[in-house]
PDB file of C-alpha atoms in Angstrom:
ATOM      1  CA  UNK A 207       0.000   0.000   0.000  1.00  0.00           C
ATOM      2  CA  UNK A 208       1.393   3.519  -1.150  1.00  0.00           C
ATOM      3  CA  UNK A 209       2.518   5.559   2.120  1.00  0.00           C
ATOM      4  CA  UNK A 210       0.403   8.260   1.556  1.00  0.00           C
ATOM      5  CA  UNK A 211      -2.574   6.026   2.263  1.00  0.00           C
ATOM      6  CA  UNK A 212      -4.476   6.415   5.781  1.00  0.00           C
ATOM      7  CA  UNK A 213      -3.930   3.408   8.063  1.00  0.00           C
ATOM      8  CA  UNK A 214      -6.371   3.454  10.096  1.00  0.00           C
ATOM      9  CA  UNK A 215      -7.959   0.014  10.257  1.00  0.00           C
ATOM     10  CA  UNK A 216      -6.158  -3.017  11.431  1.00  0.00           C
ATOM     11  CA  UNK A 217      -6.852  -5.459   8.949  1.00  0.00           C
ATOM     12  CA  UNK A 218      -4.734  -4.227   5.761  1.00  0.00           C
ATOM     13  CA  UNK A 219      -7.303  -5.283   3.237  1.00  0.00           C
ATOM     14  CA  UNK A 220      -9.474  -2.419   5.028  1.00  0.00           C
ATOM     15  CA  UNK A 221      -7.130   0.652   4.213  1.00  0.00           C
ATOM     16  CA  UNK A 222      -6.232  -0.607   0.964  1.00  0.00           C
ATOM     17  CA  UNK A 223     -10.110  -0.261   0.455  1.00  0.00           C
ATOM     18  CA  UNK A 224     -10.252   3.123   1.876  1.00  0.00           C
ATOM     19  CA  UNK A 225      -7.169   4.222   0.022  1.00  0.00           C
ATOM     20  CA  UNK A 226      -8.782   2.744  -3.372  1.00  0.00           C
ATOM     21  CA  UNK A 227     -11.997   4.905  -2.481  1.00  0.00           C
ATOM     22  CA  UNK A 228     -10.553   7.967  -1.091  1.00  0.00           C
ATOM     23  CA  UNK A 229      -8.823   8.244  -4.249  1.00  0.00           C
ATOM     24  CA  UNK A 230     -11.671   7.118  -6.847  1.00  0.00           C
ATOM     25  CA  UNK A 231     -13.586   9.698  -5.208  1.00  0.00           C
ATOM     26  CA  UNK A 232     -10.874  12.425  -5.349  1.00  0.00           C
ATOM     27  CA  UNK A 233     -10.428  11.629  -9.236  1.00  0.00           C
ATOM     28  CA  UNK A 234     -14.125  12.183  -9.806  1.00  0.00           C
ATOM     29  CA  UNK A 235     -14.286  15.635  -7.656  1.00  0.00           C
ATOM     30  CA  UNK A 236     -11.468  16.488 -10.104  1.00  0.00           C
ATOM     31  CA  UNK A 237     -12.950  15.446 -13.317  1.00  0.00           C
ATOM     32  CA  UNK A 238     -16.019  17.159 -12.502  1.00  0.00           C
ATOM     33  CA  UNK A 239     -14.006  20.235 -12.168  1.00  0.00           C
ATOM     34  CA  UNK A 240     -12.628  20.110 -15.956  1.00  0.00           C
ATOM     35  CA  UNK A 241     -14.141  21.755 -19.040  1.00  0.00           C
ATOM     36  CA  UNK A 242     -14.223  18.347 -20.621  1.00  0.00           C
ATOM     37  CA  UNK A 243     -16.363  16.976 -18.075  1.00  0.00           C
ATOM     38  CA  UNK A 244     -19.823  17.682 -19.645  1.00  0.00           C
ATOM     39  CA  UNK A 245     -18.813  15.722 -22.970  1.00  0.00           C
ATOM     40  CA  UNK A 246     -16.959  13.098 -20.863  1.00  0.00           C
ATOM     41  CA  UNK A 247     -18.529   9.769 -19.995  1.00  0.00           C
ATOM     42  CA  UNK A 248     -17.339   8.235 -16.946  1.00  0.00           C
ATOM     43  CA  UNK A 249     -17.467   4.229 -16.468  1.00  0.00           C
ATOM     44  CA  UNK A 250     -16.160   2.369 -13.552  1.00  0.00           C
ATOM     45  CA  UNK A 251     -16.585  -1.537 -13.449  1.00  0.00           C
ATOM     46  CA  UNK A 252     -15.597  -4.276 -11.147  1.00  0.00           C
ATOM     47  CA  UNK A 253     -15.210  -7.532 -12.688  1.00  0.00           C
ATOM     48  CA  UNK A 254     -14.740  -9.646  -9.625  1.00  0.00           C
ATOM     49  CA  UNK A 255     -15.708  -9.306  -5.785  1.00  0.00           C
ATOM     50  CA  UNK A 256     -13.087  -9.807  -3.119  1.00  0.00           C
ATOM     51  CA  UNK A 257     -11.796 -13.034  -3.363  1.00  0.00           C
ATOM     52  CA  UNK A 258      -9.228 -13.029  -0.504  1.00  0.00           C
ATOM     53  CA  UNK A 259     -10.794 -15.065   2.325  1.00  0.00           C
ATOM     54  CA  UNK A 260     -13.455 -14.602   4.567  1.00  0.00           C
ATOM     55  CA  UNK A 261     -13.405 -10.932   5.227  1.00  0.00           C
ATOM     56  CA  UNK A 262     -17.326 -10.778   4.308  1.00  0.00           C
ATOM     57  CA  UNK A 263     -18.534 -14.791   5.163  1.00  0.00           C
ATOM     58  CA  UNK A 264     -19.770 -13.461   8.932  1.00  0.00           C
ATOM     59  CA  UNK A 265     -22.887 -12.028   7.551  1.00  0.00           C
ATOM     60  CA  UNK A 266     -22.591 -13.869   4.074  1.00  0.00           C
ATOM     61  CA  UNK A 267     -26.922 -14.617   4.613  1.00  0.00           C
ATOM     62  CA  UNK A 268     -27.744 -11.228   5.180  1.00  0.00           C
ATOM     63  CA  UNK A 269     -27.047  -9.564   1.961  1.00  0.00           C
ATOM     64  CA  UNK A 270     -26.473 -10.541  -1.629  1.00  0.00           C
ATOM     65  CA  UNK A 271     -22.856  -9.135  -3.184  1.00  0.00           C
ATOM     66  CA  UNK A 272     -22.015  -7.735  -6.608  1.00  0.00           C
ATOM     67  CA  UNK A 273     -19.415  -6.049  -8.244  1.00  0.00           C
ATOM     68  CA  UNK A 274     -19.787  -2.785  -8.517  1.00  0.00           C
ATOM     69  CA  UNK A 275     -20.658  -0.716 -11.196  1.00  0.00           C
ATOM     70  CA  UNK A 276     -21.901   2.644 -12.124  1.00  0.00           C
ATOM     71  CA  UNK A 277     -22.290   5.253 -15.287  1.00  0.00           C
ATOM     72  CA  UNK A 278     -21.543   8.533 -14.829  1.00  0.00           C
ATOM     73  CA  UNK A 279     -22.772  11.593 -17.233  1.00  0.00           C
ATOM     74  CA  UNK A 280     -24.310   9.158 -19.921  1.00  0.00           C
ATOM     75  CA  UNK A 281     -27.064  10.728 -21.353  1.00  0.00           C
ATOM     76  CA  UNK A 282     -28.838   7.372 -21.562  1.00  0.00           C
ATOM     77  CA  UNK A 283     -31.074   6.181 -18.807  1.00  0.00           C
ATOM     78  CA  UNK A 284     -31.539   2.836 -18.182  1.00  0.00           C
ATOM     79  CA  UNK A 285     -34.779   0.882 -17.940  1.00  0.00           C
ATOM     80  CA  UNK A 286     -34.168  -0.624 -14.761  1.00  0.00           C
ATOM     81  CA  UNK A 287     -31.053   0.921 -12.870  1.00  0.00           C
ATOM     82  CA  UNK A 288     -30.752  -2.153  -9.891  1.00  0.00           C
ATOM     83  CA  UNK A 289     -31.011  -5.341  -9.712  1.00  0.00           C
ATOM     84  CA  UNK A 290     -30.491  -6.852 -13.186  1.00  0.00           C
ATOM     85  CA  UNK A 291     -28.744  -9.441 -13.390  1.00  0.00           C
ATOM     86  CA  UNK A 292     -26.188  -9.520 -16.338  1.00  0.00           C
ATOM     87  CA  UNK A 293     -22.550 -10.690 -17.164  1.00  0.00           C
ATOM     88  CA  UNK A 294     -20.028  -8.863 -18.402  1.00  0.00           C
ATOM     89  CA  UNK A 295     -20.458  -9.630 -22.449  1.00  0.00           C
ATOM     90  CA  UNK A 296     -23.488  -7.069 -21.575  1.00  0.00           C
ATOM     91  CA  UNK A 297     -20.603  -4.429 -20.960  1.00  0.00           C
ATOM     92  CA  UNK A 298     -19.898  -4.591 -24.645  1.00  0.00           C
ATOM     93  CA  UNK A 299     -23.098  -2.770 -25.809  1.00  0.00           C
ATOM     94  CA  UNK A 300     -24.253  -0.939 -22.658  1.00  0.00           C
ATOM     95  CA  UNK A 301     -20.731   0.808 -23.016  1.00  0.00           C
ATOM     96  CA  UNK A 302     -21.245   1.421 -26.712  1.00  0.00           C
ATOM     97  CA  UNK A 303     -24.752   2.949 -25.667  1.00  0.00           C
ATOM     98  CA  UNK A 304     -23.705   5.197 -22.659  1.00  0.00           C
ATOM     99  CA  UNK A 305     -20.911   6.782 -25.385  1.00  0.00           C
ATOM    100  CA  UNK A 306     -24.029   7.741 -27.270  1.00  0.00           C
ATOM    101  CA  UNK A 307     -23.169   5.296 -30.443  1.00  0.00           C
ATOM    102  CA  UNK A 308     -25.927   4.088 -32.103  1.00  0.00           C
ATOM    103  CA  UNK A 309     -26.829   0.293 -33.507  1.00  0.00           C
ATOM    104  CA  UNK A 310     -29.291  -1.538 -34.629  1.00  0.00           C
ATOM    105  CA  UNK A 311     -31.409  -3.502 -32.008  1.00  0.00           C
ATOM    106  CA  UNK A 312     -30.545  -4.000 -28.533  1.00  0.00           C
ATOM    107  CA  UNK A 313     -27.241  -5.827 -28.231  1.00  0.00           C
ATOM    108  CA  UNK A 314     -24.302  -6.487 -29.210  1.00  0.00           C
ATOM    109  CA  UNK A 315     -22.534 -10.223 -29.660  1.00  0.00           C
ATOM    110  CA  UNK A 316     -24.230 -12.226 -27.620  1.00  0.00           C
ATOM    111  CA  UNK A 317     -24.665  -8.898 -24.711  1.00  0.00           C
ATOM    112  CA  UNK A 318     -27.814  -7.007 -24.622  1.00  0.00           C
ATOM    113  CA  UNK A 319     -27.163  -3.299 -23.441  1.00  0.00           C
ATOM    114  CA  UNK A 320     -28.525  -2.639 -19.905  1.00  0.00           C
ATOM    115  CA  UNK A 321     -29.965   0.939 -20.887  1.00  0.00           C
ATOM    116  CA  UNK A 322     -32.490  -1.449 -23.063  1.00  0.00           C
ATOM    117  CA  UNK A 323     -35.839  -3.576 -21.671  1.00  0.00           C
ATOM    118  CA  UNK A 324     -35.058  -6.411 -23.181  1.00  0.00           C
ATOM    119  CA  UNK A 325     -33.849  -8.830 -20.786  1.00  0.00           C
ATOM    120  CA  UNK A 326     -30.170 -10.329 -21.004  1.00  0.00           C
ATOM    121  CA  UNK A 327     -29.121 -13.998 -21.719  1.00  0.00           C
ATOM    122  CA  UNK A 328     -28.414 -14.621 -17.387  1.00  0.00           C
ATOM    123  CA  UNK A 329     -31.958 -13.340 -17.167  1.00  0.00           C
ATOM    124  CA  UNK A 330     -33.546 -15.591 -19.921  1.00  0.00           C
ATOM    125  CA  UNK A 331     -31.993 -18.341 -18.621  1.00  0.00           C
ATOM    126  CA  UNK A 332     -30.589 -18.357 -15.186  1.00  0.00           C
ATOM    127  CA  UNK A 333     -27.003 -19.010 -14.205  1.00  0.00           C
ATOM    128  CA  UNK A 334     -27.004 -22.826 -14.674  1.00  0.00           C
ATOM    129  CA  UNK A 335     -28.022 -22.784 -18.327  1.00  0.00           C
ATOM    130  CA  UNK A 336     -26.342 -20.126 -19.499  1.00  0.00           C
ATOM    131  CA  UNK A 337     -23.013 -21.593 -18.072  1.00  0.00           C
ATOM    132  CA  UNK A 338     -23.687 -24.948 -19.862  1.00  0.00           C
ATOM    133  CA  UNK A 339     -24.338 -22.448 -22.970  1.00  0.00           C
ATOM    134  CA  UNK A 340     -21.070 -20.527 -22.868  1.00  0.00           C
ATOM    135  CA  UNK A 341     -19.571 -24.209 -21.695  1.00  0.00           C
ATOM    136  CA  UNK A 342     -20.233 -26.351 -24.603  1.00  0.00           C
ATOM    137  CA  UNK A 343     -18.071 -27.412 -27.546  1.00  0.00           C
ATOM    138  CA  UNK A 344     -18.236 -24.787 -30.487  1.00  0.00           C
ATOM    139  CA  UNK A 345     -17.392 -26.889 -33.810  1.00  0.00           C
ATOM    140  CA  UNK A 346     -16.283 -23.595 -35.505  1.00  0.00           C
ATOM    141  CA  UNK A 347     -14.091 -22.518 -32.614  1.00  0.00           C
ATOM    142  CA  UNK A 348     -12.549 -26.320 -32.745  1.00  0.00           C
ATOM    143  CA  UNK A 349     -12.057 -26.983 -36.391  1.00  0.00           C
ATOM    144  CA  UNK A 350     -11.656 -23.532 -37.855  1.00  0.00           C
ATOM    145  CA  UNK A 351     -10.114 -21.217 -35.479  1.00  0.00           C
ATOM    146  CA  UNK A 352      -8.122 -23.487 -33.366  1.00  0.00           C
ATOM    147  CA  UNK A 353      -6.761 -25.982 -35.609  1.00  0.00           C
ATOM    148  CA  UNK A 354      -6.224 -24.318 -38.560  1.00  0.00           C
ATOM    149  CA  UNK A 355      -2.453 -23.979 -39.489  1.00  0.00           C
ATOM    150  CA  UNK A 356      -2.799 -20.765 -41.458  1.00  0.00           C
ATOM    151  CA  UNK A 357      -3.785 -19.258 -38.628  1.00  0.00           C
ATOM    152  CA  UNK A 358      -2.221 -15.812 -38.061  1.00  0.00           C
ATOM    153  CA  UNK A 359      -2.099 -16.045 -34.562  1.00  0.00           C
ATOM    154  CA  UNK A 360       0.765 -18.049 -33.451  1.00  0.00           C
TER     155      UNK A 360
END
């Protein structure tokens, strides 16, 4: 952890947290204070929650935990702003909305944008079956992309 950081908690994964905040927040008072601000759109994802132990198991039935994820100064609104639940191939065209680019339909590869109603693949169908989806053997994938010797990537 960088000196400058507070410790003030005694578990170290707690100032790191602070620190990480503290300065997230301090970045955003500045960018707000910019002329470029108004035509800037501001995107902050997490693709993971902690993974480091039981910091957060005590209370684990309490609550339900995501990562965390927010659009600032998009001029889209979305349909639904909480709990959706997507993956992060819906990042693809909810990011290409919130820029203000426009497509045709709702999605994007196999995403569909989170400004939009239309619900996304995890919501169609569940965890379970989408994972056996995204888990199966693709015969293209197999017998054209990977095996092919005239491949250009090496």
């Amino acid at each position: 952890m960088d000196e400058d950081c507070e410790k003030k908690y005694i578990n170290q994964i707690h100032n790191v947290f602070a620190c990480t905040s503290k300065r997230v927040a301090n970045f955003l008072d500045w960018i707000k204070e910019q002329k470029f601000y108004d035509d800037t759109v501001i995107i902050i994802l997490g693709d993971h929650l902690y993974m480091g132990g039981d910091l957060y198991t005590q209370n684990k039935s309490h609550y339900e935990r995501h990562a965390y994820n927010v659009f600032i100064n998009t001029e889209k609104k979305a349909a639904f702003s909480k709990n959706r639940a997507f993956a992060t191939f819906d990042f693809f065209p909810t990011i290409v909305e919130a820029l203000g680019i426009e497509y045709d339909g709702d999605g994007l590869g196999i995403g569909m944008s989170l400004f939009s109603n239309k619900p996304t693949l995890l919501e169609q169908y569940g965890e379970k079956q989408l994972n056996e989806f995204i888990n199966s053997k693709s015969y293209f994938y197999r017998n054209e992309l990977l095996n092919k010797k005239n491949t250009p990537l090496k």
